Amino acid sequence: MTMTAYIRSLLDRLREKGSTLPEVIVKLVSPRVVASLLFEQDLGVVVFQEVAEALRPEHCHEVAKALSESATEVALRPSGSTMLRRVMELAGQDSSVSLVMDKVTARSWELVRRPESREVLAAVLAHGSSEQRQKLLAALCRDLPKRAGLWDTPTEVLIRDALKGAYGEAVAEGIVGCQKVAAVVAQRPSIWAELS
C-alpha cells in the first residue's frame, strides 16, 4: 500500500468516527505521515482540516506528542496552522502541547512572515503559560533590530500583544525593561503608546 493510499484509508476511518478515533488521529499526525503530507499539499490540507475538526481535548496530548518533531513545518502550512491552533485552544497547558509551543516559539521569525503562521504564534500568546508568552516575546525581540525590514501591521500587532502580556505579567522580572524590548519600542513608538 502506498503512503497516499494509507493516508486515505486513515481518513476514511476518521470520517467513520468509530471507537478508534484517537488512534486514527495520532496515526494521521505521526512524523512519517506528516512528512508525506508536507509534500502532498492537497491531501495535507484535507487531512489537517479534518483532524482539526475531529479533535477533542482528550486527544491533544497524544496529537501534540506526535507533532512535536514537525511542529514548525506544520505551522508553515495554512491547514497545519489551523490544526496546531486547535490543539493549543483545547489543551494549551498540557505538557506535550507546551513542548510544541516551545518549538514554534524557537522559530518564531520564520513563522511571523506568514499570516497563517502568525495565528499559531497568536495562539501561543492566547493559550500558553506566562513563561511561554515571555519566551515568545524574547524570541521576537531578540532578532528584531536585525530584521527591521520585516515590520508590517500584523507583525506589529503580534509584538504589541506579546508586550501587553509581558507588561501585565512580568514587569517585576524586567521583561518589559529589557534592552531588546526597548529596541523594539524605539522602532515603533505606537506600540508603547498603546501599552501606557
PDB file of N, CA, C and O in Angstrom, residues 10-29 45-61 63 79 82-84 86-87 89-90:
ATOM      1  N   LEU A  10      -6.821   5.973   6.406  1.00  0.00           N
ATOM      2  CA  LEU A  10      -6.957   6.569   7.732  1.00  0.00           C
ATOM      3  C   LEU A  10      -8.026   7.666   7.732  1.00  0.00           C
ATOM      4  O   LEU A  10      -8.814   7.777   8.673  1.00  0.00           O
ATOM      5  N   LEU A  11      -8.064   8.445   6.666  1.00  0.00           N
ATOM      6  CA  LEU A  11      -9.094   9.491   6.552  1.00  0.00           C
ATOM      7  C   LEU A  11     -10.484   8.883   6.547  1.00  0.00           C
ATOM      8  O   LEU A  11     -11.402   9.405   7.188  1.00  0.00           O
ATOM      9  N   ASP A  12     -10.633   7.793   5.813  1.00  0.00           N
ATOM     10  CA  ASP A  12     -11.935   7.119   5.788  1.00  0.00           C
ATOM     11  C   ASP A  12     -12.330   6.663   7.192  1.00  0.00           C
ATOM     12  O   ASP A  12     -13.480   6.816   7.597  1.00  0.00           O
ATOM     13  N   ARG A  13     -11.365   6.126   7.944  1.00  0.00           N
ATOM     14  CA  ARG A  13     -11.647   5.694   9.317  1.00  0.00           C
ATOM     15  C   ARG A  13     -11.983   6.886  10.211  1.00  0.00           C
ATOM     16  O   ARG A  13     -12.847   6.798  11.077  1.00  0.00           O
ATOM     17  N   LEU A  14     -11.308   8.009   9.974  1.00  0.00           N
ATOM     18  CA  LEU A  14     -11.587   9.217  10.751  1.00  0.00           C
ATOM     19  C   LEU A  14     -13.017   9.688  10.506  1.00  0.00           C
ATOM     20  O   LEU A  14     -13.732  10.053  11.433  1.00  0.00           O
ATOM     21  N   ARG A  15     -13.432   9.623   9.263  1.00  0.00           N
ATOM     22  CA  ARG A  15     -14.782  10.068   8.901  1.00  0.00           C
ATOM     23  C   ARG A  15     -15.861   9.174   9.501  1.00  0.00           C
ATOM     24  O   ARG A  15     -16.977   9.615   9.751  1.00  0.00           O
ATOM     25  N   GLU A  16     -15.520   7.896   9.733  1.00  0.00           N
ATOM     26  CA  GLU A  16     -16.479   6.983  10.365  1.00  0.00           C
ATOM     27  C   GLU A  16     -16.683   7.314  11.835  1.00  0.00           C
ATOM     28  O   GLU A  16     -17.699   6.952  12.417  1.00  0.00           O
ATOM     29  N   LYS A  17     -15.702   7.989  12.441  1.00  0.00           N
ATOM     30  CA  LYS A  17     -15.771   8.408  13.842  1.00  0.00           C
ATOM     31  C   LYS A  17     -16.106   7.257  14.792  1.00  0.00           C
ATOM     32  O   LYS A  17     -16.913   7.392  15.702  1.00  0.00           O
ATOM     33  N   GLY A  18     -15.456   6.160  14.571  1.00  0.00           N
ATOM     34  CA  GLY A  18     -15.674   4.994  15.427  1.00  0.00           C
ATOM     35  C   GLY A  18     -14.897   5.090  16.725  1.00  0.00           C
ATOM     36  O   GLY A  18     -14.340   6.123  17.076  1.00  0.00           O
ATOM     37  N   SER A  19     -14.820   3.988  17.411  1.00  0.00           N
ATOM     38  CA  SER A  19     -14.166   3.960  18.725  1.00  0.00           C
ATOM     39  C   SER A  19     -12.653   4.145  18.619  1.00  0.00           C
ATOM     40  O   SER A  19     -11.986   4.378  19.602  1.00  0.00           O
ATOM     41  N   THR A  20     -12.100   4.017  17.418  1.00  0.00           N
ATOM     42  CA  THR A  20     -10.650   4.149  17.244  1.00  0.00           C
ATOM     43  C   THR A  20     -10.243   5.574  16.876  1.00  0.00           C
ATOM     44  O   THR A  20      -9.110   5.799  16.480  1.00  0.00           O
ATOM     45  N   LEU A  21     -11.137   6.532  17.033  1.00  0.00           N
ATOM     46  CA  LEU A  21     -10.860   7.900  16.615  1.00  0.00           C
ATOM     47  C   LEU A  21      -9.528   8.448  17.141  1.00  0.00           C
ATOM     48  O   LEU A  21      -8.720   8.931  16.350  1.00  0.00           O
ATOM     49  N   PRO A  22      -9.235   8.379  18.439  1.00  0.00           N
ATOM     50  CA  PRO A  22      -7.953   8.929  18.901  1.00  0.00           C
ATOM     51  C   PRO A  22      -6.742   8.258  18.245  1.00  0.00           C
ATOM     52  O   PRO A  22      -5.788   8.934  17.877  1.00  0.00           O
ATOM     53  N   GLU A  23      -6.809   6.949  18.077  1.00  0.00           N
ATOM     54  CA  GLU A  23      -5.692   6.238  17.455  1.00  0.00           C
ATOM     55  C   GLU A  23      -5.514   6.661  15.995  1.00  0.00           C
ATOM     56  O   GLU A  23      -4.402   6.805  15.515  1.00  0.00           O
ATOM     57  N   VAL A  24      -6.613   6.863  15.305  1.00  0.00           N
ATOM     58  CA  VAL A  24      -6.550   7.282  13.895  1.00  0.00           C
ATOM     59  C   VAL A  24      -5.946   8.679  13.799  1.00  0.00           C
ATOM     60  O   VAL A  24      -5.079   8.934  12.963  1.00  0.00           O
ATOM     61  N   ILE A  25      -6.374   9.572  14.672  1.00  0.00           N
ATOM     62  CA  ILE A  25      -5.836  10.939  14.648  1.00  0.00           C
ATOM     63  C   ILE A  25      -4.338  10.919  14.905  1.00  0.00           C
ATOM     64  O   ILE A  25      -3.570  11.576  14.198  1.00  0.00           O
ATOM     65  N   VAL A  26      -3.904  10.157  15.885  1.00  0.00           N
ATOM     66  CA  VAL A  26      -2.476  10.093  16.190  1.00  0.00           C
ATOM     67  C   VAL A  26      -1.696   9.529  15.002  1.00  0.00           C
ATOM     68  O   VAL A  26      -0.613  10.011  14.667  1.00  0.00           O
ATOM     69  N   LYS A  27      -2.237   8.531  14.319  1.00  0.00           N
ATOM     70  CA  LYS A  27      -1.566   7.993  13.132  1.00  0.00           C
ATOM     71  C   LYS A  27      -1.491   9.037  12.027  1.00  0.00           C
ATOM     72  O   LYS A  27      -0.497   9.125  11.309  1.00  0.00           O
ATOM     73  N   LEU A  28      -2.541   9.858  11.896  1.00  0.00           N
ATOM     74  CA  LEU A  28      -2.550  10.885  10.844  1.00  0.00           C
ATOM     75  C   LEU A  28      -1.545  12.005  11.100  1.00  0.00           C
ATOM     76  O   LEU A  28      -1.164  12.703  10.173  1.00  0.00           O
ATOM     77  N   VAL A  29      -1.138  12.190  12.339  1.00  0.00           N
ATOM     78  CA  VAL A  29      -0.159  13.241  12.630  1.00  0.00           C
ATOM     79  C   VAL A  29       1.200  12.671  13.029  1.00  0.00           C
ATOM     80  O   VAL A  29       2.050  13.384  13.531  1.00  0.00           O
ATOM     81  N   VAL A  45      -3.891  19.432   3.135  1.00  0.00           N
ATOM     82  CA  VAL A  45      -4.951  20.373   3.503  1.00  0.00           C
ATOM     83  C   VAL A  45      -6.157  19.615   4.039  1.00  0.00           C
ATOM     84  O   VAL A  45      -6.703  19.939   5.090  1.00  0.00           O
ATOM     85  N   VAL A  46      -6.563  18.588   3.321  1.00  0.00           N
ATOM     86  CA  VAL A  46      -7.731  17.800   3.725  1.00  0.00           C
ATOM     87  C   VAL A  46      -7.488  17.134   5.076  1.00  0.00           C
ATOM     88  O   VAL A  46      -8.327  17.215   5.978  1.00  0.00           O
ATOM     89  N   VAL A  47      -6.348  16.493   5.237  1.00  0.00           N
ATOM     90  CA  VAL A  47      -6.058  15.768   6.475  1.00  0.00           C
ATOM     91  C   VAL A  47      -6.011  16.722   7.655  1.00  0.00           C
ATOM     92  O   VAL A  47      -6.671  16.508   8.674  1.00  0.00           O
ATOM     93  N   PHE A  48      -5.254  17.808   7.533  1.00  0.00           N
ATOM     94  CA  PHE A  48      -5.116  18.731   8.662  1.00  0.00           C
ATOM     95  C   PHE A  48      -6.450  19.378   9.026  1.00  0.00           C
ATOM     96  O   PHE A  48      -6.765  19.564  10.198  1.00  0.00           O
ATOM     97  N   GLN A  49      -7.256  19.702   8.034  1.00  0.00           N
ATOM     98  CA  GLN A  49      -8.569  20.295   8.318  1.00  0.00           C
ATOM     99  C   GLN A  49      -9.480  19.294   9.034  1.00  0.00           C
ATOM    100  O   GLN A  49     -10.157  19.638  10.004  1.00  0.00           O
ATOM    101  N   GLU A  50      -9.501  18.069   8.540  1.00  0.00           N
ATOM    102  CA  GLU A  50     -10.378  17.068   9.162  1.00  0.00           C
ATOM    103  C   GLU A  50      -9.913  16.695  10.564  1.00  0.00           C
ATOM    104  O   GLU A  50     -10.739  16.481  11.451  1.00  0.00           O
ATOM    105  N   VAL A  51      -8.614  16.642  10.772  1.00  0.00           N
ATOM    106  CA  VAL A  51      -8.107  16.364  12.122  1.00  0.00           C
ATOM    107  C   VAL A  51      -8.497  17.514  13.053  1.00  0.00           C
ATOM    108  O   VAL A  51      -8.961  17.287  14.171  1.00  0.00           O
ATOM    109  N   ALA A  52      -8.337  18.754  12.581  1.00  0.00           N
ATOM    110  CA  ALA A  52      -8.703  19.924  13.409  1.00  0.00           C
ATOM    111  C   ALA A  52     -10.170  19.864  13.813  1.00  0.00           C
ATOM    112  O   ALA A  52     -10.522  20.150  14.963  1.00  0.00           O
ATOM    113  N   GLU A  53     -11.033  19.448  12.897  1.00  0.00           N
ATOM    114  CA  GLU A  53     -12.465  19.364  13.197  1.00  0.00           C
ATOM    115  C   GLU A  53     -12.787  18.220  14.153  1.00  0.00           C
ATOM    116  O   GLU A  53     -13.696  18.327  14.979  1.00  0.00           O
ATOM    117  N   ALA A  54     -12.041  17.127  14.058  1.00  0.00           N
ATOM    118  CA  ALA A  54     -12.336  15.948  14.882  1.00  0.00           C
ATOM    119  C   ALA A  54     -11.702  15.999  16.273  1.00  0.00           C
ATOM    120  O   ALA A  54     -12.097  15.251  17.158  1.00  0.00           O
ATOM    121  N   LEU A  55     -10.738  16.883  16.458  1.00  0.00           N
ATOM    122  CA  LEU A  55     -10.010  16.925  17.729  1.00  0.00           C
ATOM    123  C   LEU A  55     -10.905  17.210  18.922  1.00  0.00           C
ATOM    124  O   LEU A  55     -11.816  18.023  18.847  1.00  0.00           O
ATOM    125  N   ARG A  56     -10.596  16.553  20.005  1.00  0.00           N
ATOM    126  CA  ARG A  56     -11.245  16.783  21.289  1.00  0.00           C
ATOM    127  C   ARG A  56     -10.132  16.973  22.322  1.00  0.00           C
ATOM    128  O   ARG A  56      -9.004  16.498  22.123  1.00  0.00           O
ATOM    129  N   PRO A  57     -10.405  17.625  23.429  1.00  0.00           N
ATOM    130  CA  PRO A  57      -9.344  17.867  24.421  1.00  0.00           C
ATOM    131  C   PRO A  57      -8.579  16.600  24.821  1.00  0.00           C
ATOM    132  O   PRO A  57      -7.363  16.635  25.003  1.00  0.00           O
ATOM    133  N   GLU A  58      -9.285  15.498  24.930  1.00  0.00           N
ATOM    134  CA  GLU A  58      -8.621  14.259  25.361  1.00  0.00           C
ATOM    135  C   GLU A  58      -7.642  13.703  24.325  1.00  0.00           C
ATOM    136  O   GLU A  58      -6.822  12.852  24.638  1.00  0.00           O
ATOM    137  N   HIS A  59      -7.697  14.180  23.079  1.00  0.00           N
ATOM    138  CA  HIS A  59      -6.772  13.713  22.037  1.00  0.00           C
ATOM    139  C   HIS A  59      -5.486  14.534  21.999  1.00  0.00           C
ATOM    140  O   HIS A  59      -4.498  14.102  21.439  1.00  0.00           O
ATOM    141  N   CYS A  60      -5.520  15.731  22.556  1.00  0.00           N
ATOM    142  CA  CYS A  60      -4.468  16.713  22.307  1.00  0.00           C
ATOM    143  C   CYS A  60      -3.095  16.301  22.814  1.00  0.00           C
ATOM    144  O   CYS A  60      -2.086  16.588  22.175  1.00  0.00           O
ATOM    145  N   HIS A  61      -3.023  15.620  23.928  1.00  0.00           N
ATOM    146  CA  HIS A  61      -1.724  15.208  24.465  1.00  0.00           C
ATOM    147  C   HIS A  61      -1.001  14.305  23.456  1.00  0.00           C
ATOM    148  O   HIS A  61       0.153  14.556  23.110  1.00  0.00           O
ATOM    149  N   VAL A  63      -1.709  13.850  20.244  1.00  0.00           N
ATOM    150  CA  VAL A  63      -1.512  14.549  18.969  1.00  0.00           C
ATOM    151  C   VAL A  63      -0.293  15.456  19.067  1.00  0.00           C
ATOM    152  O   VAL A  63       0.557  15.487  18.171  1.00  0.00           O
ATOM    153  N   SER A  79      -3.387  24.874   6.475  1.00  0.00           N
ATOM    154  CA  SER A  79      -4.240  23.915   7.176  1.00  0.00           C
ATOM    155  C   SER A  79      -3.539  23.350   8.405  1.00  0.00           C
ATOM    156  O   SER A  79      -4.180  23.036   9.402  1.00  0.00           O
ATOM    157  N   THR A  82      -3.994  25.714  11.242  1.00  0.00           N
ATOM    158  CA  THR A  82      -5.342  25.579  11.798  1.00  0.00           C
ATOM    159  C   THR A  82      -5.373  24.443  12.818  1.00  0.00           C
ATOM    160  O   THR A  82      -5.937  24.583  13.907  1.00  0.00           O
ATOM    161  N   MET A  83      -4.760  23.328  12.480  1.00  0.00           N
ATOM    162  CA  MET A  83      -4.736  22.177  13.377  1.00  0.00           C
ATOM    163  C   MET A  83      -3.945  22.501  14.651  1.00  0.00           C
ATOM    164  O   MET A  83      -4.396  22.205  15.760  1.00  0.00           O
ATOM    165  N   LEU A  84      -2.781  23.137  14.510  1.00  0.00           N
ATOM    166  CA  LEU A  84      -1.989  23.478  15.684  1.00  0.00           C
ATOM    167  C   LEU A  84      -2.718  24.465  16.597  1.00  0.00           C
ATOM    168  O   LEU A  84      -2.700  24.321  17.820  1.00  0.00           O
ATOM    169  N   ARG A  86      -5.866  24.730  16.957  1.00  0.00           N
ATOM    170  CA  ARG A  86      -6.936  23.968  17.614  1.00  0.00           C
ATOM    171  C   ARG A  86      -6.386  23.163  18.796  1.00  0.00           C
ATOM    172  O   ARG A  86      -6.987  23.119  19.864  1.00  0.00           O
ATOM    173  N   VAL A  87      -5.239  22.541  18.602  1.00  0.00           N
ATOM    174  CA  VAL A  87      -4.595  21.794  19.694  1.00  0.00           C
ATOM    175  C   VAL A  87      -4.300  22.733  20.861  1.00  0.00           C
ATOM    176  O   VAL A  87      -4.558  22.412  22.018  1.00  0.00           O
ATOM    177  N   GLU A  89      -5.748  25.633  21.562  1.00  0.00           N
ATOM    178  CA  GLU A  89      -7.006  26.094  22.161  1.00  0.00           C
ATOM    179  C   GLU A  89      -7.567  25.059  23.131  1.00  0.00           C
ATOM    180  O   GLU A  89      -8.049  25.397  24.206  1.00  0.00           O
ATOM    181  N   LEU A  90      -7.505  23.806  22.734  1.00  0.00           N
ATOM    182  CA  LEU A  90      -8.117  22.746  23.534  1.00  0.00           C
ATOM    183  C   LEU A  90      -7.289  22.337  24.747  1.00  0.00           C
ATOM    184  O   LEU A  90      -7.845  21.901  25.748  1.00  0.00           O
TER     185      LEU A  90
END
